[in-house]
mmCIF file of C-alpha atoms in Angstrom:
data_model
loop_
_atom_site.group_PDB
_atom_site.id
_atom_site.type_symbol
_atom_site.label_atom_id
_atom_site.label_comp_id
_atom_site.label_asym_id
_atom_site.label_seq_id
_atom_site.Cartn_x
_atom_site.Cartn_y
_atom_site.Cartn_z
ATOM 1 C CA MET S 1370 -0.798 -24.216 41.961
ATOM 2 C CA GLY S 1371 -2.961 -24.709 38.547
ATOM 3 C CA ARG S 1372 -5.166 -21.771 39.088
ATOM 4 C CA ILE S 1373 -1.765 -19.644 39.723
ATOM 5 C CA LEU S 1374 -0.295 -20.413 36.654
ATOM 6 C CA LEU S 1375 -3.443 -19.771 34.511
ATOM 7 C CA ALA S 1376 -3.643 -16.592 36.107
ATOM 8 C CA VAL S 1377 -0.059 -15.626 35.422
ATOM 9 C CA VAL S 1378 -0.738 -16.830 31.398
ATOM 10 C CA ALA S 1379 -3.873 -14.647 31.559
ATOM 11 C CA LEU S 1380 -2.088 -11.527 32.705
ATOM 12 C CA LEU S 1381 0.843 -12.120 30.226
ATOM 13 C CA LEU S 1382 -1.114 -12.845 27.463
ATOM 14 C CA PRO S 1383 -1.436 -9.209 26.315
ATOM 15 C CA ALA S 1384 2.110 -8.632 26.160
ATOM 16 C CA HIS S 1385 2.418 -11.633 23.858
ATOM 17 C CA ALA S 1386 -0.092 -10.614 21.330
ATOM 18 C CA GLN S 1387 2.418 -7.806 20.541
ATOM 19 C CA GLU S 1388 4.883 -10.380 19.004
ATOM 20 C CA TRP S 1389 1.857 -10.724 16.331
ATOM 21 C CA ARG S 1390 -0.234 -8.241 14.329
ATOM 22 C CA LEU S 1391 -3.590 -8.116 12.949
ATOM 23 C CA THR S 1392 -4.202 -6.018 9.895
ATOM 24 C CA ARG S 1393 -7.826 -5.220 8.840
ATOM 25 C CA SER S 1394 -8.740 -4.298 5.422
ATOM 26 C CA GLN S 1395 -11.649 -3.453 3.194
ATOM 27 C CA SER S 1396 -11.688 -2.509 -0.691
ATOM 28 C CA LEU S 1397 -14.011 -0.379 -1.832
ATOM 29 C CA THR S 1398 -14.934 -0.056 -5.630
ATOM 30 C CA GLN S 1399 -17.839 1.160 -7.557
ATOM 31 C CA GLU S 1400 -19.755 -1.662 -7.325
ATOM 32 C CA GLY S 1401 -19.387 -0.971 -3.439
ATOM 33 C CA THR S 1402 -17.501 -2.464 -0.635
ATOM 34 C CA ARG S 1403 -15.901 -5.992 -0.648
ATOM 35 C CA ALA S 1404 -15.367 -8.711 2.111
ATOM 36 C CA TRP S 1405 -13.097 -7.991 4.927
ATOM 37 C CA ARG S 1406 -9.871 -9.132 4.845
ATOM 38 C CA TYR S 1407 -7.930 -9.987 8.079
ATOM 39 C CA THR S 1408 -4.281 -10.999 7.853
ATOM 40 C CA LEU S 1409 -2.072 -12.103 10.912
ATOM 41 C CA SER S 1410 1.698 -12.306 10.812
ATOM 42 C CA PRO S 1411 4.524 -11.735 12.917
ATOM 43 C CA ALA S 1412 4.981 -7.831 14.226
ATOM 44 C CA ASP S 1413 8.916 -7.829 13.891
ATOM 45 C CA ARG S 1414 11.981 -9.037 12.550
ATOM 46 C CA ALA S 1415 12.797 -12.014 14.935
ATOM 47 C CA GLY S 1416 9.207 -13.107 14.855
ATOM 48 C CA ARG S 1417 9.276 -13.362 11.140
ATOM 49 C CA GLU S 1418 12.403 -15.297 11.428
ATOM 50 C CA LEU S 1419 11.137 -17.639 14.406
ATOM 51 C CA TRP S 1420 7.630 -18.054 12.395
ATOM 52 C CA GLN S 1421 9.260 -18.746 9.285
ATOM 53 C CA LYS S 1422 11.069 -21.719 10.487
ATOM 54 C CA LEU S 1423 8.201 -23.106 12.389
ATOM 55 C CA VAL S 1424 5.674 -22.194 9.333
ATOM 56 C CA LEU S 1425 7.995 -24.853 7.052
ATOM 57 C CA GLN S 1426 7.778 -27.484 9.768
ATOM 58 C CA TYR S 1427 4.081 -27.058 10.019
ATOM 59 C CA GLN S 1428 3.670 -27.214 6.342
ATOM 60 C CA ASP S 1429 5.763 -30.542 6.701
ATOM 61 C CA HIS S 1430 3.309 -31.689 9.365
ATOM 62 C CA LEU S 1431 0.476 -31.352 7.172
ATOM 63 C CA ARG S 1432 1.810 -32.632 4.514
ATOM 64 C CA ALA S 1433 2.337 -36.385 6.587
ATOM 65 C CA GLY S 1434 -0.840 -36.330 7.593
ATOM 66 C CA TYR S 1435 -0.576 -34.848 10.976
ATOM 67 C CA ARG S 1436 -2.746 -32.098 12.693
ATOM 68 C CA VAL S 1437 -0.759 -28.627 13.609
ATOM 69 C CA ASP S 1438 -2.048 -27.325 17.402
ATOM 70 C CA LEU S 1439 -2.265 -23.503 17.598
ATOM 71 C CA GLY S 1440 -3.800 -23.347 20.906
ATOM 72 C CA SER S 1441 -7.764 -22.864 20.861
ATOM 73 C CA TRP S 1442 -7.556 -24.408 17.284
ATOM 74 C CA ARG S 1443 -5.975 -27.007 15.430
ATOM 75 C CA LEU S 1444 -5.490 -27.259 11.643
ATOM 76 C CA TYR S 1445 -5.012 -30.592 9.499
ATOM 77 C CA PHE S 1446 -6.492 -32.397 6.169
ATOM 78 C CA LEU S 1447 -9.362 -34.608 6.306
ATOM 79 C CA GLY S 1448 -10.420 -36.068 3.109
ATOM 80 C CA GLY S 1449 -7.974 -33.885 0.799
ATOM 81 C CA ARG S 1450 -9.170 -30.542 2.708
ATOM 82 C CA LEU S 1451 -7.727 -28.277 5.116
ATOM 83 C CA ARG S 1452 -9.962 -27.620 8.364
ATOM 84 C CA LEU S 1453 -9.521 -25.626 10.938
ATOM 85 C CA GLU S 1454 -11.320 -26.382 14.127
ATOM 86 C CA PRO S 1455 -11.743 -25.863 17.895
ATOM 87 C CA HIS S 1456 -9.098 -27.260 19.997
ATOM 88 C CA CYS S 1457 -7.952 -26.470 23.520
ATOM 89 C CA PRO S 1458 -10.851 -24.360 25.433
ATOM 90 C CA GLN S 1459 -8.126 -23.532 27.802
ATOM 91 C CA VAL S 1460 -5.090 -22.611 26.307
ATOM 92 C CA ASN S 1461 -1.798 -23.542 27.542
ATOM 93 C CA PRO S 1462 1.685 -24.665 26.549
ATOM 94 C CA ALA S 1463 0.709 -28.488 26.002
ATOM 95 C CA CYS S 1464 -1.931 -27.020 23.359
ATOM 96 C CA PHE S 1465 0.612 -26.482 20.593
ATOM 97 C CA THR S 1466 2.872 -28.528 18.052
ATOM 98 C CA PHE S 1467 6.166 -27.091 18.778
ATOM 99 C CA GLY S 1468 9.089 -26.742 16.428
ATOM 100 C CA ALA S 1469 12.481 -28.390 16.804
ATOM 101 C CA LEU S 1470 14.122 -25.499 16.752
ATOM 102 C CA PRO S 1471 17.119 -23.996 18.594
ATOM 103 C CA VAL S 1472 15.105 -22.033 20.571
ATOM 104 C CA GLU S 1473 14.271 -21.564 24.188
ATOM 105 C CA LYS S 1474 10.828 -23.088 25.152
ATOM 106 C CA GLY S 1475 9.889 -20.038 26.892
ATOM 107 C CA VAL S 1476 10.350 -18.256 23.681
ATOM 108 C CA GLN S 1477 8.340 -20.548 21.571
ATOM 109 C CA ASP S 1478 5.771 -20.613 24.747
ATOM 110 C CA ARG S 1479 5.031 -16.433 24.362
ATOM 111 C CA PHE S 1480 5.048 -16.571 20.597
ATOM 112 C CA LEU S 1481 2.595 -19.278 20.443
ATOM 113 C CA LEU S 1482 0.436 -17.902 22.887
ATOM 114 C CA GLY S 1483 0.364 -14.920 21.334
ATOM 115 C CA LEU S 1484 -0.463 -16.318 17.976
ATOM 116 C CA SER S 1485 -3.313 -18.252 19.332
ATOM 117 C CA GLN S 1486 -4.900 -14.999 21.374
ATOM 118 C CA LEU S 1487 -4.636 -13.015 18.449
ATOM 119 C CA LEU S 1488 -5.940 -15.979 15.937
ATOM 120 C CA ASP S 1489 -9.189 -15.900 18.324
ATOM 121 C CA GLN S 1490 -9.850 -12.361 18.170
ATOM 122 C CA ALA S 1491 -9.431 -12.386 14.210
ATOM 123 C CA LEU S 1492 -11.797 -15.011 13.942
ATOM 124 C CA ALA S 1493 -14.163 -13.554 16.046
ATOM 125 C CA GLN S 1494 -14.001 -10.549 14.063
ATOM 126 C CA ALA S 1495 -14.365 -12.129 10.860
ATOM 127 C CA ARG S 1496 -17.321 -14.366 12.174
ATOM 128 C CA ASN S 1497 -19.005 -10.577 12.835
ATOM 129 C CA THR S 1498 -18.199 -9.548 9.409
ATOM 130 C CA GLY S 1499 -17.842 -12.328 7.266
ATOM 131 C CA GLY S 1500 -14.208 -12.307 5.115
ATOM 132 C CA ASN S 1501 -11.009 -13.717 4.382
ATOM 133 C CA LEU S 1502 -8.814 -14.312 7.339
ATOM 134 C CA THR S 1503 -5.249 -15.375 6.484
ATOM 135 C CA LEU S 1504 -2.397 -16.454 8.830
ATOM 136 C CA SER S 1505 0.868 -15.693 6.772
ATOM 137 C CA GLY S 1506 2.116 -18.717 4.948
ATOM 138 C CA LEU S 1507 0.025 -21.468 6.426
ATOM 139 C CA PHE S 1508 -3.645 -21.070 5.656
ATOM 140 C CA ARG S 1509 -6.558 -18.931 4.726
ATOM 141 C CA VAL S 1510 -10.140 -19.136 5.588
ATOM 142 C CA GLU S 1511 -13.419 -17.516 4.098
ATOM 143 C CA LEU S 1512 -15.947 -16.987 6.427
ATOM 144 C CA LYS S 1513 -19.475 -15.910 6.330
ATOM 145 C CA PRO S 1514 -21.235 -13.692 9.172
ATOM 146 C CA GLY S 1515 -22.096 -15.898 12.049
ATOM 147 C CA GLN S 1516 -20.805 -19.216 10.439
ATOM 148 C CA ALA S 1517 -19.909 -21.715 13.216
ATOM 149 C CA PRO S 1518 -16.618 -23.875 13.184
ATOM 150 C CA PRO S 1519 -15.197 -25.932 11.757
ATOM 151 C CA TYR S 1520 -13.890 -24.015 8.847
ATOM 152 C CA LEU S 1521 -12.370 -25.099 5.535
ATOM 153 C CA ALA S 1522 -9.138 -23.417 4.519
ATOM 154 C CA ARG S 1523 -6.950 -23.394 1.896
ATOM 155 C CA PRO S 1524 -2.850 -23.213 2.239
ATOM 156 C CA SER S 1525 -1.473 -20.057 2.125
ATOM 157 C CA GLY S 1526 1.769 -19.586 0.084
ATOM 158 C CA TRP S 1527 2.410 -23.120 0.216
ATOM 159 C CA ALA S 1528 1.420 -26.374 -1.870
ATOM 160 C CA PRO S 1529 0.109 -29.624 -0.283
#
């Protein structure tokens, strides 16, 4: 039964990523090119509204000293510094911090699975090229080419 569920989730993952958008940009100046910037944000209005509600709860969790699980990644404060580290090698709905929202669990499941998939992709690209990755409203992390986790992060769009 577990293998069937994993196979179904694996087949559905590409569709979930469509709820999220990954933007990649690089500045070109007279001195040459600058570091790559990767920005992960919801792709449509419904996703932005859901993310705004979730991210407020995530910020409160972090301020209170709790961790926020984002699928294969975990975000938390340690020694006053925000850290992003690997979390769940086999991503499933139990790997997420769910918001207390008036939204069906299946909707949050799909939304967060899509986030996890695109966050993995964005971190892989940023590790290859180096640069900054921002998850809209939650954190920003700067990676050097080939850098291994855990990563030091900074709050993005909020103060601890």
